[in-house]
mmCIF file with all atom_site columns, C-alpha atoms in Angstrom:
data_model
loop_
_atom_site.group_PDB
_atom_site.id
_atom_site.type_symbol
_atom_site.label_atom_id
_atom_site.label_alt_id
_atom_site.label_comp_id
_atom_site.label_asym_id
_atom_site.label_entity_id
_atom_site.label_seq_id
_atom_site.pdbx_PDB_ins_code
_atom_site.Cartn_x
_atom_site.Cartn_y
_atom_site.Cartn_z
_atom_site.occupancy
_atom_site.B_iso_or_equiv
_atom_site.pdbx_formal_charge
_atom_site.auth_seq_id
_atom_site.auth_comp_id
_atom_site.auth_asym_id
_atom_site.auth_atom_id
_atom_site.pdbx_PDB_model_num
ATOM 1  C CA . GLY A 1 1  ? 0.318  -0.133 0.043  1.00 72.00 ? 1  GLY A CA 1
ATOM 2  C CA . SER A 1 2  ? 0.896  3.541  0.373  1.00 86.00 ? 2  SER A CA 1
ATOM 3  C CA . GLU A 1 3  ? 2.703  2.986  3.300  1.00 84.00 ? 3  GLU A CA 1
ATOM 4  C CA . MET A 1 4  ? 5.227  1.162  1.788  1.00 85.00 ? 4  MET A CA 1
ATOM 5  C CA . CYS A 1 5  ? 6.020  4.246  -1.409 1.00 89.00 ? 5  CYS A CA 1
ATOM 6  C CA . ILE A 1 6  ? 6.087  6.460  1.839  1.00 91.00 ? 6  ILE A CA 1
ATOM 7  C CA . ARG A 1 7  ? 8.795  3.833  3.793  1.00 91.00 ? 7  ARG A CA 1
ATOM 8  C CA . ASP A 1 8  ? 10.963 4.096  0.443  1.00 92.00 ? 8  ASP A CA 1
ATOM 9  C CA . ARG A 1 9  ? 10.857 7.339  0.336  1.00 94.00 ? 9  ARG A CA 1
ATOM 10 C CA . GLY A 1 10 ? 12.240 7.674  3.612  1.00 94.00 ? 10 GLY A CA 1
ATOM 11 C CA . THR A 1 11 ? 14.885 5.408  3.088  1.00 95.00 ? 11 THR A CA 1
ATOM 12 C CA . VAL A 1 12 ? 15.820 7.360  -0.396 1.00 96.00 ? 12 VAL A CA 1
ATOM 13 C CA . ALA A 1 13 ? 16.005 10.772 1.919  1.00 97.00 ? 13 ALA A CA 1
ATOM 14 C CA . TYR A 1 14 ? 18.033 8.877  4.645  1.00 97.00 ? 14 TYR A CA 1
ATOM 15 C CA . ASP A 1 15 ? 20.365 7.547  2.488  1.00 97.00 ? 15 ASP A CA 1
ATOM 16 C CA . GLN A 1 16 ? 20.846 10.895 0.659  1.00 98.00 ? 16 GLN A CA 1
ATOM 17 C CA . GLY A 1 17 ? 21.565 12.410 4.581  1.00 97.00 ? 17 GLY A CA 1
ATOM 18 C CA . ASP A 1 18 ? 17.864 13.623 4.577  1.00 98.00 ? 18 ASP A CA 1
ATOM 19 C CA . TYR A 1 19 ? 17.240 12.642 8.486  1.00 98.00 ? 19 TYR A CA 1
ATOM 20 C CA . ALA A 1 20 ? 14.568 15.298 9.027  1.00 97.00 ? 20 ALA A CA 1
ATOM 21 C CA . ALA A 1 21 ? 12.500 14.208 5.551  1.00 98.00 ? 21 ALA A CA 1
ATOM 22 C CA . ALA A 1 22 ? 13.308 10.402 6.817  1.00 97.00 ? 22 ALA A CA 1
ATOM 23 C CA . GLU A 1 23 ? 11.910 10.936 10.065 1.00 97.00 ? 23 GLU A CA 1
ATOM 24 C CA . SER A 1 24 ? 8.566  12.553 8.538  1.00 97.00 ? 24 SER A CA 1
ATOM 25 C CA . PHE A 1 25 ? 8.239  9.624  6.229  1.00 96.00 ? 25 PHE A CA 1
ATOM 26 C CA . TYR A 1 26 ? 8.808  6.865  8.617  1.00 96.00 ? 26 TYR A CA 1
ATOM 27 C CA . ARG A 1 27 ? 6.734  8.784  11.401 1.00 96.00 ? 27 ARG A CA 1
ATOM 28 C CA . ASP A 1 28 ? 3.874  8.765  8.304  1.00 95.00 ? 28 ASP A CA 1
ATOM 29 C CA . SER A 1 29 ? 4.446  5.380  7.333  1.00 94.00 ? 29 SER A CA 1
ATOM 30 C CA . MET A 1 30 ? 4.296  3.691  10.721 1.00 95.00 ? 30 MET A CA 1
ATOM 31 C CA . ALA A 1 31 ? 1.227  5.328  11.592 1.00 95.00 ? 31 ALA A CA 1
ATOM 32 C CA . GLY A 1 32 ? -0.295 3.975  7.955  1.00 94.00 ? 32 GLY A CA 1
ATOM 33 C CA . PHE A 1 33 ? 0.806  0.612  9.198  1.00 95.00 ? 33 PHE A CA 1
ATOM 34 C CA . ILE A 1 34 ? -0.483 0.730  12.638 1.00 96.00 ? 34 ILE A CA 1
ATOM 35 C CA . ALA A 1 35 ? -3.806 1.958  11.195 1.00 96.00 ? 35 ALA A CA 1
ATOM 36 C CA . ALA A 1 36 ? -4.077 -0.817 8.263  1.00 95.00 ? 36 ALA A CA 1
ATOM 37 C CA . LEU A 1 37 ? -2.401 -3.791 9.958  1.00 95.00 ? 37 LEU A CA 1
ATOM 38 C CA . GLY A 1 38 ? -2.490 -3.164 14.179 1.00 95.00 ? 38 GLY A CA 1
ATOM 39 C CA . GLU A 1 39 ? 0.430  -2.730 16.527 1.00 93.00 ? 39 GLU A CA 1
ATOM 40 C CA . SER A 1 40 ? 1.792  -5.989 16.458 1.00 93.00 ? 40 SER A CA 1
ATOM 41 C CA . HIS A 1 41 ? 1.916  -6.307 12.900 1.00 95.00 ? 41 HIS A CA 1
ATOM 42 C CA . PRO A 1 42 ? 5.649  -7.295 11.956 1.00 95.00 ? 42 PRO A CA 1
ATOM 43 C CA . GLU A 1 43 ? 5.857  -3.950 9.236  1.00 94.00 ? 43 GLU A CA 1
ATOM 44 C CA . VAL A 1 44 ? 5.540  -1.682 12.544 1.00 96.00 ? 44 VAL A CA 1
ATOM 45 C CA . SER A 1 45 ? 8.573  -3.087 13.910 1.00 96.00 ? 45 SER A CA 1
ATOM 46 C CA . ILE A 1 46 ? 10.469 -2.852 10.867 1.00 95.00 ? 46 ILE A CA 1
ATOM 47 C CA . ALA A 1 47 ? 9.189  1.245  10.603 1.00 95.00 ? 47 ALA A CA 1
ATOM 48 C CA . SER A 1 48 ? 9.877  1.877  14.693 1.00 97.00 ? 48 SER A CA 1
ATOM 49 C CA . ASN A 1 49 ? 13.703 0.663  13.730 1.00 97.00 ? 49 ASN A CA 1
ATOM 50 C CA . ASN A 1 50 ? 13.692 2.507  10.632 1.00 97.00 ? 50 ASN A CA 1
ATOM 51 C CA . LEU A 1 51 ? 12.689 5.671  12.693 1.00 98.00 ? 51 LEU A CA 1
ATOM 52 C CA . ALA A 1 52 ? 14.608 4.839  15.585 1.00 98.00 ? 52 ALA A CA 1
ATOM 53 C CA . THR A 1 53 ? 18.078 4.564  13.358 1.00 98.00 ? 53 THR A CA 1
ATOM 54 C CA . THR A 1 54 ? 17.065 8.113  11.656 1.00 98.00 ? 54 THR A CA 1
ATOM 55 C CA . LEU A 1 55 ? 16.323 9.908  15.453 1.00 98.00 ? 55 LEU A CA 1
ATOM 56 C CA . GLU A 1 56 ? 20.179 8.306  16.538 1.00 98.00 ? 56 GLU A CA 1
ATOM 57 C CA . MET A 1 57 ? 21.386 9.749  13.233 1.00 98.00 ? 57 MET A CA 1
ATOM 58 C CA . LEU A 1 58 ? 19.656 13.043 14.863 1.00 98.00 ? 58 LEU A CA 1
ATOM 59 C CA . ALA A 1 59 ? 21.687 12.608 18.240 1.00 98.00 ? 59 ALA A CA 1
ATOM 60 C CA . ARG A 1 60 ? 18.079 12.108 19.288 1.00 98.00 ? 60 ARG A CA 1
ATOM 61 C CA . ASN A 1 61 ? 19.172 8.771  21.386 1.00 97.00 ? 61 ASN A CA 1
ATOM 62 C CA . GLU A 1 62 ? 16.540 9.193  24.161 1.00 97.00 ? 62 GLU A CA 1
ATOM 63 C CA . GLU A 1 63 ? 13.988 8.869  21.460 1.00 97.00 ? 63 GLU A CA 1
ATOM 64 C CA . ALA A 1 64 ? 15.367 6.606  19.480 1.00 98.00 ? 64 ALA A CA 1
ATOM 65 C CA . GLU A 1 65 ? 15.681 4.113  22.133 1.00 98.00 ? 65 GLU A CA 1
ATOM 66 C CA . HIS A 1 66 ? 12.051 4.147  22.930 1.00 97.00 ? 66 HIS A CA 1
ATOM 67 C CA . TYR A 1 67 ? 11.298 3.465  18.784 1.00 97.00 ? 67 TYR A CA 1
ATOM 68 C CA . TYR A 1 68 ? 14.213 0.565  19.270 1.00 97.00 ? 68 TYR A CA 1
ATOM 69 C CA . ARG A 1 69 ? 12.396 -0.836 22.219 1.00 96.00 ? 69 ARG A CA 1
ATOM 70 C CA . ARG A 1 70 ? 9.241  -0.693 20.385 1.00 94.00 ? 70 ARG A CA 1
ATOM 71 C CA . ALA A 1 71 ? 10.491 -2.456 17.832 1.00 95.00 ? 71 ALA A CA 1
ATOM 72 C CA . TYR A 1 72 ? 12.032 -5.248 19.413 1.00 92.00 ? 72 TYR A CA 1
ATOM 73 C CA . SER A 1 73 ? 9.491  -6.005 22.290 1.00 86.00 ? 73 SER A CA 1
#
């Protein structure tokens, strides 16, 4: 669905070093996956991990830790 397209745009932004844009895309994709598939779906874990990695690159480590924990819980 559109969530995967949004996630792909986040990956492109991340790879280009545009972490602020990547954060926005990853947040949007995670919200879409939650709405479409539910909190416990593996796609939500992937989205949470992507967001955590991006937040880490933005030196927002406490927030990143929250999303890493969510990804691996």
